[in-house]
Each structure stands twice: as C-alpha cells, then as structure tokens.
Amino acid sequence: MVSNPIPEEVLMNEALIQDLQEVVRGAALLLSCRLDYTVLGSNADVVSYAPFTLFPTPVPRDLFEQALQVQTHFNLLVDRISQDAEFLERALASTIEVDDFTARLFSIYRQVLKEGCSQSLALGLNRSDYMLDSGKDGGTSLKQIEINTIAASFGGLSSRTPIVHRHVLKVAGLLDVEKKILDNNPAAGLAKAIAKAWELYGSERAVVMFLVENVQVNIYDHRYVENELWNRNIAVIRRRFADVYKGGFLDQDKRLFVDGREVAIVYFRNGYMPQNYTEQGAHLAGTKKVQQELTRPGVLERFFPDNPTAVAQIRATFTGLYTLDMGEEGDRTVAMALANPEHFVLKPQREGGGNNIYGGEICQVLDKARGSPDRTAYILMDKVQPQATKNYLLRSGCAVKLSSCLSELGVFGAYIRQDKRMVLNECAGHLLRTKSAEHSDGGVAAGVAVLDNPLIV
Ligand code: ADP
Ligand code: MG
Ligand code: MG
C-alpha cells in the first residue's frame, strides 16, 4: 500500500481546495501549460489551461527508477525491431490480413526497403507508458501499458508541470512534500536529440519540419520543443500532410524539400490514425501486435542476443499479452477472455486513446468475430490494476470534485543511429497522467486524463 504524503485534512479542506484551484489555473496559464484548438494559419488567441490534478500523486522511488533505467533498452529494442523486416513481417502477418491501416503502413515499409534506404541516420523519440500494478500478490510492480513510437506527446508541457505543483504545495503549507517533486525537462531532452540529428545531417540551411494536425489541440506542447531548437538557431517549420503533398518533393539524392526549403528532420506529431492519410510513416515497431509478440519466449533474445540483463529488465515490465491469431492458441485466448472479461483489455492497432474494449463489450466483439479472422485485428492484454489515489481533477469548464484516481507514468526516450552505430541513446524525462477511476480508457487529448507529477515516496 503506497501512502499519500498529502494529508487528509488538506484534501478535505474546502476553502483551501478552492484557493489551490486558482493557483493551478494561474500557474498553468503563466507557463503556457495550455491545451486548445488552433487551426494552423488562423488567429485563434483564446486559450485555456491544460487539465491538471490539484495535487501530485505518490509514486514509489524504486518503481520510478526502474522505469527510467529500462528506457535505453526500450530505445534499442524499438530501433532493432524497426530494422528487422523478417520479424515485423511475421509478427504482423495476421494483423495485416484484416487491418487495412497497418497493412498500408507495412506496404510503405516494404517499398522503402525495396528502393533502398538512402538515409544513414535514424532519430527515434518515443514514450513508454506504465501503470503500477497492485493486483495479485500484494506487492506493487511496474507494468508497461504500451510504447508510443510516433507523436508521443506532453514532453513539452511536462517540462513545466513541476513548477505548478510546487507552487500548490507551498500554498498548502506542505514544504517538505514539495521537495519530493523532481525536476523534469523532456522538452530539452527531445530537442537535444533533434538538434544532434540535425547537426549530423550536416546542412546549415536545412530546417526541422514538425508534421502537425489540421486542428492542433496541443500546440503549446510542441512549442516548448520548438523553442529549444530556435534557441540553438535551428529553424523549425510546421506543416500538415496536405502542405507536404502540395509543396514537397524529393531531389535526385532523395533529399526532402518543402516549399523550397531543405528538410533535415521530419518530427511526426501526427500520422498515427487512418484519417491522417489520404493515399499517399513508420510506426510498425510500436504496434500493439508487436508488443504482444515480444512477450513470446525467445523473442526479446533475438534483439539482445548477448545482453541477458536488458532482456530481463524489459521482460520484468511486461504483463500478460495474448494472441488472437486463428488457431488453437487464439481460441484459448478467446475462451480465457470470455470467462473473465473484467480481467482483460482488448486492443486494436490504434493510437490516441479511446480505442480499447473492456468488460462485457469484449464478449460482444469476440462473439461477433467467432470463427472469423476479424479477431486478429486485436490483441488481448491483462488489465493492470493500479492502486487508486484521492485527488481533484481540474479541467476548463468542468466542475471539480474529489475523485478516486488512477495514474499512468510515461518515460521519454530518444536515440540516434548512424548506420549501425548508436550515437545517442537517452532517457529524456517523464510524464504522469491521471484519470478518474470511473474511466477505463483515454488520454489527455481524449478529454479523460489530466497532467500530473510524481511525488516520489
Ligand atoms: P493508446 O495508444 O490509444 O494510448 P493504450 O494502450 O495506451 O492505447 O490504452 C489507452 C488507455 O487505456 C491507457 O492510457 C490506459 O488508461 C488504459 N489501458 C490500456 N491498457 C491497459 C491495461 N492493460 N490495463 C489497464 N488499463 C489499460
Ligand atoms: Mg499509444
Ligand atoms: Mg497510450
């Protein structure tokens, strides 16, 4: 049982809670911890604060450190998977048959392999997410929910969230507790990797292009990373898919030019949903199907043939993941899920929150797909059962009430590979997101989770 350093008398002090809400709103707005809807090129200047917890949430030090320590291994794993066409082809074979989106991404990957990759540099910015499972044996353990290998967000805003909660704790008179909030600066860590890759690309004139959504919900999050680059005199342009389609071309050496400017790096902050693409990205290594295949005996060893420590550290974060491929093994998964649906999560190959299936609905979906390969679009995962913490969730325009909350810890990773050599492999910082326990799914952008900070206990 993790105890909360925020005392009950503070949590229940109505007048104080009222004051602290103002502190959060003010501090978040001052720091541009904002979430809003901006249409690129429009003059939208009405903003609101990003959703926040009123108080930070306790996270045990050992599990927090475990998450940071395993990140460089996950970076290597993602990089190695992304280059292992044979593994990807096998792991995703059944998914590709029924999931058109993954199939199309895979065909882009094949095309690139066929034409030969002219780029010797690879930059990876990812975020591995965890929940602290207090399910089975009374102990608490770190369990990976997923890894995001494209458009992993909140590195920018989470670089400022410590300031907001430190302020709250000071006003609440909890000076000792305030010291338990760690510094955090993923924006600097991500920008450092982008800047290093830009330097290795080796053209002073070349720019970094952020590939962004049409309606940008989270532009201030981008801005922190973007500003770090401008501070290094690296020019950043922001473009949508349609802009690149219209104004982009590859020269004979396959250098990318957009609106006449050479692009050294494309930073994908979009491109993870089918509706982002028209007919014309690779995040195959981050699919849930690959995540499930990695839990099979011997698969991690394929990627770390001479590093059993890395294998053990990665594997320790895995919870049960089960295939729904056609055949006996998949049939067993279905039977197991139908017998105890509340113990599992059914996941399609999608990102962005709100796509997973829980409880009774799992039975509906699996019943409907009975005997058909449609079920192979999904994987099944053990439901992680974190301990709930009492907190207040603040969101612009919503009533504030004491809620039972669940948190998800994210760890940012950055790497650069040049040919076969890793030139940078780092853990770039962390993120804590918290949601009311009544919601099974959904991130910050989906309007469910809010920004938080770990309070190291
Ligand atoms: P996405 O790529 O859409 O973010 P996730 O795998 O992160 O997909 O699932 C979305 C949300 O669903 C998570 O943020 C978490 O709240 C919840 N969730 C996902 N998997 C599990 C699990 N195994 N146990 C408990 N909750 C889960
Ligand atoms: Mg995801
Ligand atoms: Mg997620």
Coordinates of C-alpha atoms and ligand atoms in Angstrom, one line a residue:
M1 CA 0.0 0.0 0.0
V2 CA 1.5 3.3 -1.1
S3 CA 0.7 6.1 1.4
N4 CA -0.1 9.6 0.2
P5 CA 2.0 12.4 1.7
I6 CA -0.9 14.8 1.0
P7 CA -2.7 14.7 4.4
E8 CA -6.4 14.0 4.6
E9 CA -7.1 17.4 6.3
V10 CA -5.6 19.2 3.3
L11 CA -7.5 17.0 0.8
M12 CA -10.8 17.8 2.7
N13 CA -10.3 21.5 3.4
E14 CA -12.8 23.1 1.1
A15 CA -11.6 26.7 1.4
L16 CA -8.1 25.7 0.7
I17 CA -9.1 23.5 -2.2
Q18 CA -10.9 26.5 -3.7
D19 CA -7.7 28.6 -3.4
L20 CA -5.5 25.9 -4.8
Q21 CA -7.6 25.6 -7.9
E22 CA -6.9 29.2 -8.7
V23 CA -3.2 28.6 -8.1
V24 CA -3.2 25.8 -10.6
R25 CA -5.1 27.7 -13.2
G26 CA -2.9 30.8 -12.8
A27 CA 0.4 28.9 -12.8
A28 CA -0.6 26.7 -15.7
L29 CA -1.6 29.7 -17.8
L30 CA 1.5 31.7 -16.9
L31 CA 3.6 28.8 -18.0
S32 CA 1.7 28.2 -21.2
C33 CA 0.6 24.8 -19.9
R34 CA -2.3 25.1 -22.3
L35 CA -4.4 22.8 -24.4
D36 CA -6.5 24.4 -27.0
Y37 CA -7.8 24.1 -30.6
T38 CA -5.8 26.1 -33.1
V39 CA -6.3 25.9 -36.8
L40 CA -2.9 26.3 -38.5
G41 CA -2.9 29.8 -40.1
S42 CA -5.8 31.1 -38.0
N43 CA -5.6 33.8 -35.4
A44 CA -7.0 31.8 -32.5
D45 CA -5.9 33.5 -29.4
V46 CA -8.4 32.2 -26.9
V47 CA -6.7 29.7 -24.7
S48 CA -7.4 27.7 -21.6
Y49 CA -5.2 25.9 -19.1
A50 CA -4.3 22.3 -19.7
P51 CA -6.2 19.9 -17.5
F52 CA -4.4 19.2 -14.2
T53 CA -4.6 17.3 -11.0
L54 CA -4.8 19.6 -8.0
F55 CA -2.1 17.6 -6.2
P56 CA 0.8 15.4 -7.3
T57 CA 0.4 11.7 -7.0
P58 CA 2.7 9.4 -4.9
V59 CA 5.0 7.0 -6.9
P60 CA 7.4 4.7 -5.1
R61 CA 11.0 5.6 -5.9
D62 CA 12.2 2.1 -6.8
L63 CA 9.5 1.7 -9.5
F64 CA 10.1 5.2 -10.8
E65 CA 13.8 4.5 -11.1
Q66 CA 13.1 1.1 -12.7
A67 CA 11.1 2.8 -15.4
L68 CA 13.8 5.4 -16.1
Q69 CA 16.5 2.7 -16.2
V70 CA 14.8 0.4 -18.7
Q71 CA 14.2 3.2 -21.2
T72 CA 17.5 3.0 -23.0
H73 CA 16.9 -0.7 -23.5
F74 CA 13.5 0.1 -25.0
N75 CA 15.1 2.6 -27.3
L76 CA 17.4 -0.1 -28.6
L77 CA 14.6 -2.5 -28.9
V78 CA 12.5 -0.2 -31.0
D79 CA 15.4 0.6 -33.2
R80 CA 16.3 -3.1 -33.7
I81 CA 12.7 -4.1 -34.4
S82 CA 12.3 -1.3 -36.9
Q83 CA 15.2 -2.7 -38.9
D84 CA 14.1 -6.3 -38.7
A85 CA 11.8 -6.8 -41.7
E86 CA 11.6 -10.5 -41.3
F87 CA 10.4 -10.2 -37.7
L88 CA 7.9 -7.5 -38.5
E89 CA 6.5 -9.4 -41.4
R90 CA 6.0 -12.5 -39.3
A91 CA 4.7 -10.6 -36.2
L92 CA 2.2 -8.6 -38.2
A93 CA 1.2 -11.2 -40.8
S94 CA -2.2 -11.9 -39.3
T95 CA -2.9 -8.3 -38.4
I96 CA -2.2 -7.1 -41.9
E97 CA -4.8 -9.5 -43.3
V98 CA -7.6 -7.8 -41.5
D99 CA -6.3 -4.3 -40.6
D100 CA -6.1 -2.2 -43.6
F101 CA -4.3 0.7 -41.9
T102 CA -1.4 -1.5 -40.6
A103 CA -1.3 -3.2 -44.0
R104 CA -0.8 0.1 -45.8
L105 CA 1.9 1.2 -43.4
F106 CA 3.6 -2.1 -43.9
S107 CA 3.4 -1.7 -47.7
I108 CA 5.2 1.7 -47.3
Y109 CA 7.9 0.0 -45.3
R110 CA 8.3 -2.7 -47.9
Q111 CA 8.5 -0.1 -50.7
V112 CA 11.3 1.8 -48.7
L113 CA 13.2 -1.5 -48.3
K114 CA 12.8 -2.2 -52.0
E115 CA 14.1 1.1 -53.1
G116 CA 16.8 1.0 -50.5
C117 CA 17.0 3.4 -47.6
S118 CA 19.3 6.4 -48.6
Q119 CA 19.3 7.8 -45.1
S120 CA 22.0 6.5 -42.8
L121 CA 20.6 8.4 -39.9
A122 CA 17.7 7.4 -37.8
L123 CA 16.2 9.5 -35.0
G124 CA 13.7 7.9 -32.6
L125 CA 11.6 9.8 -30.0
N126 CA 9.4 7.5 -28.0
R127 CA 7.5 7.2 -24.8
S128 CA 7.0 4.0 -22.9
D129 CA 3.9 4.1 -20.6
Y130 CA 3.3 2.1 -17.4
M131 CA 0.9 1.6 -14.6
L132 CA 1.8 0.4 -11.2
D133 CA 0.0 -3.0 -10.7
S134 CA -1.1 -3.8 -7.2
G135 CA -3.2 -6.7 -8.5
K136 CA -2.1 -10.1 -7.4
D137 CA 0.4 -10.7 -4.7
G138 CA 0.0 -7.6 -2.5
G139 CA 3.2 -6.1 -3.9
T140 CA 3.3 -3.2 -6.4
S141 CA 5.0 -3.7 -9.8
L142 CA 5.8 -1.6 -12.9
K143 CA 3.8 -2.9 -15.9
Q144 CA 4.1 -1.5 -19.4
I145 CA 0.8 -0.4 -21.0
E146 CA 2.3 0.4 -24.4
I147 CA 5.1 2.2 -26.1
N148 CA 4.5 5.1 -28.4
T149 CA 6.9 5.4 -31.2
I150 CA 5.2 8.2 -33.1
A151 CA 3.8 11.6 -32.0
A152 CA 4.5 10.8 -28.3
S153 CA 3.1 13.9 -26.7
F154 CA 3.4 16.0 -23.5
G155 CA 7.2 16.2 -23.4
G156 CA 6.8 20.0 -23.6
L157 CA 4.1 20.6 -21.0
S158 CA 5.6 18.1 -18.6
S159 CA 8.7 20.2 -18.5
R160 CA 6.7 22.9 -16.7
T161 CA 4.3 20.9 -14.6
P162 CA 6.7 20.6 -11.6
I163 CA 6.5 24.3 -11.2
V164 CA 2.7 24.3 -10.9
H165 CA 2.6 21.6 -8.2
R166 CA 5.5 23.1 -6.3
H167 CA 3.5 26.3 -6.1
V168 CA 0.4 24.4 -5.0
L169 CA 2.2 22.6 -2.2
K170 CA 3.8 25.8 -0.9
V171 CA 0.4 27.5 -0.7
A172 CA -0.9 24.4 1.1
G173 CA 1.9 24.7 3.6
L174 CA 3.4 21.4 2.6
L175 CA 7.0 22.5 2.2
D176 CA 8.5 19.1 3.0
V177 CA 6.3 17.4 0.4
E178 CA 7.3 20.0 -2.2
K179 CA 10.8 18.6 -2.2
K180 CA 9.6 15.2 -3.4
I181 CA 8.7 16.7 -6.8
L182 CA 11.5 16.1 -9.2
D183 CA 12.8 18.4 -11.9
N184 CA 11.8 17.2 -15.3
N185 CA 12.7 18.5 -18.8
P186 CA 11.7 16.2 -21.6
A187 CA 11.5 19.2 -24.0
A188 CA 15.2 19.8 -23.6
G189 CA 16.0 16.0 -23.9
L190 CA 13.9 15.6 -27.1
A191 CA 15.2 18.9 -28.6
K192 CA 18.8 17.8 -27.8
A193 CA 18.3 14.6 -29.8
I194 CA 16.6 16.5 -32.7
A195 CA 19.5 19.1 -32.7
K196 CA 22.1 16.4 -32.7
A197 CA 20.5 14.6 -35.6
W198 CA 20.2 18.0 -37.4
E199 CA 23.9 18.5 -36.9
L200 CA 24.7 15.1 -38.2
Y201 CA 22.6 15.7 -41.2
G202 CA 25.1 18.4 -41.9
S203 CA 23.4 21.2 -43.8
E204 CA 23.2 24.7 -42.1
R205 CA 20.3 25.7 -44.4
A206 CA 18.2 22.7 -43.6
V207 CA 15.2 23.0 -41.3
V208 CA 13.3 20.8 -38.9
M209 CA 9.7 20.2 -40.0
F210 CA 7.1 19.4 -37.4
L211 CA 4.4 17.4 -39.2
V212 CA 1.2 18.6 -37.5
E213 CA -2.5 18.0 -37.3
N214 CA -5.0 20.3 -39.2
V215 CA -6.6 21.3 -35.9
Q216 CA -3.8 21.5 -33.3
V217 CA -5.1 20.6 -29.9
N218 CA -1.7 20.6 -28.3
I219 CA 0.4 23.3 -29.9
Y220 CA 1.9 24.6 -26.7
D221 CA 3.3 21.2 -26.0
H222 CA 5.1 21.4 -29.4
R223 CA 6.2 24.9 -28.8
Y224 CA 8.5 24.0 -25.9
V225 CA 10.4 21.6 -28.1
E226 CA 10.3 24.0 -31.0
N227 CA 11.7 26.9 -28.9
E228 CA 14.5 24.8 -27.6
L229 CA 15.5 24.3 -31.3
W230 CA 15.1 28.0 -32.2
N231 CA 17.3 28.8 -29.2
R232 CA 20.0 26.8 -30.9
N233 CA 19.4 28.7 -34.1
I234 CA 17.8 25.7 -35.8
A235 CA 14.9 26.7 -37.9
V236 CA 11.6 25.0 -37.4
I237 CA 8.7 24.9 -39.9
R238 CA 5.2 23.5 -39.2
R239 CA 3.4 21.7 -42.0
R240 CA 0.3 19.5 -42.4
F241 CA 0.3 16.4 -44.5
A242 CA -1.6 18.3 -47.2
D243 CA 1.1 21.0 -47.3
V244 CA 3.8 18.5 -47.8
Y245 CA 1.8 16.8 -50.5
K246 CA 1.4 20.1 -52.3
G247 CA 4.8 21.8 -51.7
G248 CA 7.1 18.9 -51.1
F249 CA 9.4 16.9 -53.4
L250 CA 12.5 14.6 -53.2
D251 CA 15.5 15.6 -55.2
Q252 CA 17.7 13.0 -57.1
D253 CA 19.6 12.2 -53.8
K254 CA 16.2 11.8 -52.1
R255 CA 16.6 14.9 -50.0
L256 CA 13.3 16.3 -48.9
F257 CA 12.3 19.9 -49.9
V258 CA 9.1 21.5 -48.7
D259 CA 8.1 24.9 -50.0
G260 CA 11.7 25.4 -51.3
R261 CA 13.4 24.6 -48.0
E262 CA 15.5 21.5 -47.4
V263 CA 14.2 19.4 -44.5
A264 CA 16.8 17.7 -42.3
I265 CA 14.3 16.1 -39.9
V266 CA 10.6 15.4 -40.0
Y267 CA 9.2 15.3 -36.5
F268 CA 5.9 13.4 -36.7
R269 CA 3.3 14.9 -34.3
N270 CA 0.6 13.4 -36.4
G271 CA 0.1 10.4 -38.7
Y272 CA -1.0 7.7 -36.3
M273 CA -4.6 7.5 -37.3
P274 CA -6.1 6.2 -40.6
Q275 CA -7.8 9.5 -41.2
N276 CA -4.4 11.3 -41.3
Y277 CA -3.6 9.6 -44.6
T278 CA -5.2 10.1 -47.9
E279 CA -3.4 7.7 -50.4
Q280 CA -0.1 8.6 -50.1
G281 CA 5.3 6.7 -42.0
A282 CA 6.7 4.0 -39.8
H283 CA 5.4 3.1 -36.5
L284 CA 5.1 -0.6 -37.0
A285 CA 7.5 -1.3 -34.2
G286 CA 5.1 0.4 -31.8
T287 CA 2.0 -1.6 -32.7
K288 CA 0.2 -3.5 -30.0
K289 CA 0.6 -6.6 -32.1
V290 CA 4.4 -6.3 -31.9
Q291 CA 4.1 -5.6 -28.2
Q292 CA 2.3 -8.9 -27.8
E293 CA 4.7 -10.9 -30.0
L294 CA 7.6 -9.6 -27.8
T295 CA 6.3 -11.5 -24.8
R296 CA 6.8 -14.8 -26.5
P297 CA 9.7 -16.9 -25.3
G298 CA 12.9 -16.2 -27.2
V299 CA 11.7 -13.0 -29.0
L300 CA 13.5 -10.4 -26.8
E301 CA 16.6 -12.6 -27.0
R302 CA 16.5 -12.2 -30.8
F303 CA 17.0 -8.4 -30.3
F304 CA 19.5 -8.7 -27.4
P305 CA 21.4 -11.9 -28.2
D306 CA 24.3 -11.0 -25.8
N307 CA 22.6 -8.9 -23.2
P308 CA 20.5 -11.1 -20.8
T309 CA 20.3 -8.2 -18.3
A310 CA 18.5 -6.0 -20.9
V311 CA 16.2 -8.9 -21.7
A312 CA 15.4 -9.4 -18.0
Q313 CA 14.8 -5.7 -17.3
I314 CA 12.5 -5.3 -20.3
R315 CA 10.6 -8.5 -19.6
A316 CA 10.0 -7.5 -15.9
T317 CA 7.8 -4.7 -17.2
F318 CA 5.6 -7.0 -19.3
T319 CA 2.2 -8.1 -18.2
G320 CA 0.2 -10.9 -19.9
L321 CA -0.4 -10.3 -23.6
Y322 CA -2.2 -12.9 -25.7
T323 CA -2.5 -13.6 -29.4
L324 CA -5.9 -13.8 -31.1
D325 CA -4.4 -15.3 -34.3
M326 CA -6.5 -18.1 -35.9
G327 CA -5.7 -21.4 -34.4
E328 CA -5.6 -23.2 -31.0
E329 CA -3.6 -20.6 -29.2
G330 CA -6.0 -17.8 -30.3
D331 CA -9.0 -20.0 -29.4
R332 CA -7.6 -20.4 -25.9
T333 CA -7.3 -16.6 -25.6
V334 CA -10.9 -16.2 -26.6
A335 CA -12.1 -18.7 -24.0
M336 CA -10.0 -17.1 -21.3
A337 CA -11.4 -13.6 -22.1
L338 CA -15.0 -14.8 -22.3
A339 CA -14.6 -16.5 -18.9
N340 CA -13.3 -13.3 -17.1
P341 CA -13.7 -10.3 -19.3
E342 CA -13.2 -7.8 -16.5
H343 CA -9.6 -9.1 -16.1
F344 CA -8.6 -8.0 -19.6
V345 CA -8.3 -5.3 -22.2
L346 CA -9.0 -5.9 -25.9
K347 CA -6.8 -3.7 -28.1
P348 CA -6.9 -2.9 -31.8
Q349 CA -3.9 -1.4 -33.7
R350 CA -4.8 2.2 -33.0
E351 CA -3.4 5.1 -31.0
G352 CA -4.6 8.2 -29.4
G353 CA -6.8 6.8 -26.6
G354 CA -10.4 5.6 -26.6
N355 CA -10.0 2.6 -28.9
N356 CA -9.7 -0.2 -26.4
I357 CA -12.5 -2.5 -25.4
Y358 CA -13.3 -3.5 -21.8
G359 CA -15.6 -5.8 -19.8
G360 CA -18.8 -7.0 -21.3
E361 CA -18.0 -5.4 -24.6
I362 CA -15.1 -7.7 -25.0
C363 CA -17.6 -10.6 -25.1
Q364 CA -19.7 -8.9 -27.7
V365 CA -16.7 -8.2 -30.0
L366 CA -15.3 -11.7 -29.7
D367 CA -18.7 -13.3 -30.1
K368 CA -19.3 -11.4 -33.3
A369 CA -15.9 -12.4 -34.6
R370 CA -16.3 -16.0 -33.7
G371 CA -14.7 -18.3 -36.3
S372 CA -13.6 -15.3 -38.4
P373 CA -10.2 -13.8 -38.8
D374 CA -11.6 -10.4 -37.8
R375 CA -10.4 -11.1 -34.2
T376 CA -6.8 -10.9 -35.4
A377 CA -7.1 -7.1 -35.7
Y378 CA -6.9 -7.2 -31.8
I379 CA -4.6 -8.5 -29.1
L380 CA -5.7 -9.3 -25.5
M381 CA -3.9 -7.9 -22.5
D382 CA -4.1 -8.4 -18.8
K383 CA -5.8 -5.4 -17.2
V384 CA -3.4 -3.7 -14.9
Q385 CA -4.9 -2.8 -11.5
P386 CA -3.3 0.2 -10.0
Q387 CA -4.0 1.5 -6.5
A388 CA -6.4 4.5 -6.5
T389 CA -5.4 7.8 -5.0
K390 CA -7.8 10.6 -4.0
N391 CA -7.4 13.8 -5.9
Y392 CA -9.2 16.6 -7.6
L393 CA -9.1 16.8 -11.4
L394 CA -9.2 20.3 -12.9
R395 CA -10.4 20.9 -16.5
S396 CA -11.5 24.1 -18.0
G397 CA -15.3 24.4 -17.8
C398 CA -15.8 21.3 -15.6
A399 CA -17.0 21.0 -12.0
V400 CA -14.3 20.0 -9.6
K401 CA -14.9 17.1 -7.1
L402 CA -12.9 14.7 -5.1
S403 CA -12.3 11.6 -7.2
S404 CA -10.7 8.2 -6.9
C405 CA -7.9 8.4 -9.5
L406 CA -5.6 6.1 -11.4
S407 CA -2.2 7.2 -12.8
E408 CA 0.0 6.3 -15.8
L409 CA 3.7 7.0 -15.8
G410 CA 5.4 7.8 -19.1
V411 CA 9.1 7.8 -19.8
F412 CA 10.5 9.6 -22.8
G413 CA 13.4 8.1 -24.8
A414 CA 15.5 9.5 -27.6
Y415 CA 18.0 7.8 -29.8
I416 CA 20.1 8.5 -32.9
R417 CA 21.6 5.7 -35.0
Q418 CA 24.1 6.5 -37.8
D419 CA 24.5 3.4 -40.0
K420 CA 25.0 0.6 -37.4
R421 CA 26.2 2.8 -34.6
M422 CA 24.1 4.3 -31.8
V423 CA 25.4 7.9 -31.4
L424 CA 22.8 8.9 -28.8
N425 CA 20.6 6.7 -26.5
E426 CA 19.0 8.5 -23.6
C427 CA 16.1 8.7 -21.2
A428 CA 14.7 12.2 -21.7
G429 CA 12.4 12.6 -18.8
H430 CA 9.0 11.6 -17.6
L431 CA 5.3 12.3 -17.6
L432 CA 2.5 11.4 -15.2
R433 CA -1.1 11.4 -16.3
T434 CA -4.0 10.8 -14.0
K435 CA -7.7 10.0 -14.7
S436 CA -10.8 9.2 -12.7
A437 CA -11.1 5.5 -11.9
E438 CA -14.5 5.5 -13.5
H439 CA -12.9 5.8 -16.9
S440 CA -11.2 2.7 -18.3
D441 CA -9.5 4.4 -21.3
G442 CA -8.5 7.7 -22.7
G443 CA -5.6 10.1 -22.7
V444 CA -5.3 13.9 -22.0
A445 CA -6.2 14.9 -25.6
A446 CA -9.2 12.5 -25.5
G447 CA -10.5 14.6 -22.5
V448 CA -10.2 11.9 -19.9
A449 CA -6.7 12.1 -18.3
V450 CA -5.0 15.2 -16.9
L451 CA -1.4 16.3 -16.3
D452 CA 0.2 15.3 -13.0
N453 CA 3.6 15.0 -11.3
P454 CA 5.0 12.0 -9.5
L455 CA 5.6 12.6 -5.8
I456 CA 8.5 10.4 -5.1
V457 CA 7.9 8.3 -1.9
Ligands
ADP1 P1 -3.4 4.3 -27.0 O1 -2.3 4.0 -27.9 O2 -4.7 4.6 -27.6 O3 -2.9 5.3 -26.0 P2 -3.2 2.4 -24.7 O4 -2.7 1.0 -24.8 O5 -2.3 3.4 -24.0 O6 -3.6 2.9 -26.2 O7 -4.6 2.4 -24.0 C1 -5.3 3.6 -23.7 C2 -5.6 3.7 -22.2 O8 -6.3 2.5 -21.8 C3 -4.4 3.8 -21.3 O9 -3.9 5.1 -21.2 C4 -4.9 3.2 -20.0 O10 -5.6 4.1 -19.3 C5 -5.9 2.1 -20.5 N1 -5.3 0.8 -20.6 C6 -4.7 0.3 -21.7 N2 -4.2 -1.0 -21.4 C7 -4.4 -1.2 -20.2 C8 -4.2 -2.3 -19.3 N3 -3.5 -3.4 -19.7 N4 -4.6 -2.2 -18.0 C9 -5.3 -1.1 -17.6 N5 -5.6 -0.1 -18.3 C10 -5.2 -0.1 -19.6
MG2 MG -0.3 4.8 -27.9
MG3 MG -1.5 5.2 -24.6

